[in-house]
Amino acid sequence: MKHMNEIIIFDGECFICNRFYKWLLRNDKKNHFMFTNIQSKFYSENSNIDKSKDSIIVIRNNKILYESDAINYIFKKTKTQSFLRFILSIFPRFISNSIYRTIAKNRYNFFGKKETCYIPDKDELKRFIN
């Protein structure tokens, strides 16, 4: 499978992460992104990724984005004008990353954990790495 230039890695067990993934599938009209999750072989075998970061990850042009940088990039690429994008843009990076880390650390408590894996349909599967 040919990988596109930009890959999003998300937590496949996190309820809100899966909702965001599904939202991206609908809103990434130009198919900029390929997807995988932190439970995948791709993630576990990629030594360039800082696995100590509890974050959504964007890999673009061999550069790795974490935390609010990743979210901001995704919103920019999908041309999303949302309240969250506005909030992230008005705070300095150290504050938005601190907020991101707090939410990420507590995501299962705040939003729940999926007991079953999401099964992509055949069209979504084309954009999924292992």
Short mmCIF file of C-alpha atoms in Angstrom, two decimals:
data_model
loop_
_atom_site.label_atom_id
_atom_site.label_comp_id
_atom_site.label_asym_id
_atom_site.label_seq_id
_atom_site.Cartn_x
_atom_site.Cartn_y
_atom_site.Cartn_z
CA MET A 1 0.00 0.00 0.00
CA LYS A 2 1.31 3.42 -0.92
CA HIS A 3 1.32 5.72 2.12
CA MET A 4 0.21 9.27 1.64
CA ASN A 5 2.46 12.02 2.86
CA GLU A 6 0.52 12.68 6.07
CA ILE A 7 -0.43 10.12 8.69
CA ILE A 8 -2.57 10.61 11.79
CA ILE A 9 -2.05 8.25 14.71
CA PHE A 10 -4.79 8.16 17.33
CA ASP A 11 -5.79 6.06 20.35
CA GLY A 12 -8.12 3.38 19.00
CA GLU A 13 -9.53 2.64 22.46
CA CYS A 14 -10.41 6.24 23.34
CA PHE A 15 -14.04 7.18 22.68
CA ILE A 16 -13.38 10.85 21.86
CA CYS A 17 -10.33 9.94 19.72
CA ASN A 18 -12.50 7.60 17.64
CA ARG A 19 -15.17 10.29 17.27
CA PHE A 20 -12.48 12.70 16.07
CA TYR A 21 -11.20 10.06 13.60
CA LYS A 22 -14.73 9.60 12.19
CA TRP A 23 -15.15 13.37 11.99
CA LEU A 24 -11.88 13.57 10.06
CA LEU A 25 -13.02 10.95 7.58
CA ARG A 26 -16.04 13.13 6.79
CA ASN A 27 -14.18 16.45 6.76
CA ASP A 28 -10.90 15.55 5.06
CA LYS A 29 -12.49 16.09 1.65
CA LYS A 30 -9.18 16.01 -0.22
CA ASN A 31 -7.99 12.83 1.51
CA HIS A 32 -4.84 14.44 2.87
CA PHE A 33 -4.52 11.93 5.66
CA MET A 34 -3.94 8.24 6.19
CA PHE A 35 -4.80 6.80 9.61
CA THR A 36 -3.54 4.29 12.11
CA ASN A 37 -3.81 3.90 15.85
CA ILE A 38 -1.42 3.50 18.75
CA GLN A 39 -2.37 -0.16 18.97
CA SER A 40 -1.00 -0.78 15.44
CA LYS A 41 2.19 -2.45 14.28
CA PHE A 42 3.07 0.75 12.36
CA TYR A 43 3.11 2.74 15.61
CA SER A 44 4.98 0.17 17.68
CA GLU A 45 7.67 -0.32 15.04
CA ASN A 46 8.22 3.37 14.23
CA SER A 47 11.25 4.33 16.32
CA ASN A 48 11.04 8.03 15.37
CA ILE A 49 7.86 8.54 17.40
CA ASP A 50 8.23 9.71 20.99
CA LYS A 51 6.03 7.12 22.68
CA SER A 52 6.21 8.91 26.02
CA LYS A 53 3.85 11.54 24.61
CA ASP A 54 0.21 10.71 25.26
CA SER A 55 -0.98 12.47 22.14
CA ILE A 56 -2.61 12.39 18.77
CA ILE A 57 0.27 12.38 16.29
CA VAL A 58 0.64 13.75 12.77
CA ILE A 59 3.53 12.64 10.60
CA ARG A 60 4.12 14.93 7.64
CA ASN A 61 7.20 15.10 5.45
CA ASN A 62 9.10 13.08 8.09
CA LYS A 63 8.27 15.71 10.71
CA ILE A 64 6.25 14.58 13.73
CA LEU A 65 3.67 16.85 15.35
CA TYR A 66 2.22 16.21 18.81
CA GLU A 67 -0.44 17.66 21.08
CA SER A 68 -1.94 21.02 20.11
CA ASP A 69 0.48 21.36 17.17
CA ALA A 70 -1.05 18.20 15.67
CA ILE A 71 -4.63 19.38 16.29
CA ASN A 72 -3.91 22.84 14.85
CA TYR A 73 -2.33 21.31 11.76
CA ILE A 74 -5.30 18.97 11.22
CA PHE A 75 -7.77 21.85 11.52
CA LYS A 76 -5.68 23.98 9.16
CA LYS A 77 -5.39 21.20 6.57
CA THR A 78 -9.14 20.45 6.67
CA LYS A 79 -9.92 24.17 6.62
CA THR A 80 -11.95 23.81 9.79
CA GLN A 81 -13.20 26.97 11.42
CA SER A 82 -14.22 25.76 14.87
CA PHE A 83 -14.39 27.09 18.38
CA LEU A 84 -11.61 24.69 19.41
CA ARG A 85 -9.34 25.97 16.64
CA PHE A 86 -10.02 29.53 17.75
CA ILE A 87 -9.24 28.66 21.40
CA LEU A 88 -6.01 26.91 20.42
CA SER A 89 -4.95 29.91 18.33
CA ILE A 90 -5.38 32.51 21.08
CA PHE A 91 -3.37 30.71 23.74
CA PRO A 92 0.41 30.47 23.68
CA ARG A 93 1.64 27.01 22.74
CA PHE A 94 2.78 26.09 26.26
CA ILE A 95 -0.74 26.76 27.59
CA SER A 96 -2.58 24.94 24.79
CA ASN A 97 -0.21 21.96 25.17
CA SER A 98 -0.76 21.95 28.92
CA ILE A 99 -4.54 21.88 28.40
CA TYR A 100 -4.11 19.15 25.77
CA ARG A 101 -1.98 17.02 28.14
CA THR A 102 -4.55 17.35 30.94
CA ILE A 103 -7.37 16.20 28.66
CA ALA A 104 -5.24 13.41 27.13
CA LYS A 105 -4.17 12.12 30.54
CA ASN A 106 -7.80 11.95 31.71
CA ARG A 107 -9.51 11.08 28.43
CA TYR A 108 -10.81 7.68 29.57
CA ASN A 109 -12.29 9.26 32.73
CA PHE A 110 -13.79 12.20 30.83
CA PHE A 111 -15.04 10.45 27.69
CA GLY A 112 -14.86 6.70 28.31
CA LYS A 113 -12.97 3.81 26.78
CA LYS A 114 -14.22 1.69 23.93
CA GLU A 115 -14.60 -1.99 24.72
CA THR A 116 -14.72 -2.92 21.04
CA CYS A 117 -12.59 -1.75 18.16
CA TYR A 118 -14.09 0.35 15.41
CA ILE A 119 -14.16 -1.61 12.15
CA PRO A 120 -13.61 0.69 9.16
CA ASP A 121 -15.77 0.10 6.10
CA LYS A 122 -14.09 -0.75 2.78
CA ASP A 123 -13.70 2.91 1.72
CA GLU A 124 -12.23 3.89 5.09
CA LEU A 125 -9.97 0.87 5.04
CA LYS A 126 -8.20 2.31 1.97
CA ARG A 127 -7.00 5.17 4.20
CA PHE A 128 -5.96 2.99 7.13
CA ILE A 129 -2.43 1.66 7.72
CA ASN A 130 -2.34 -1.89 9.16
#
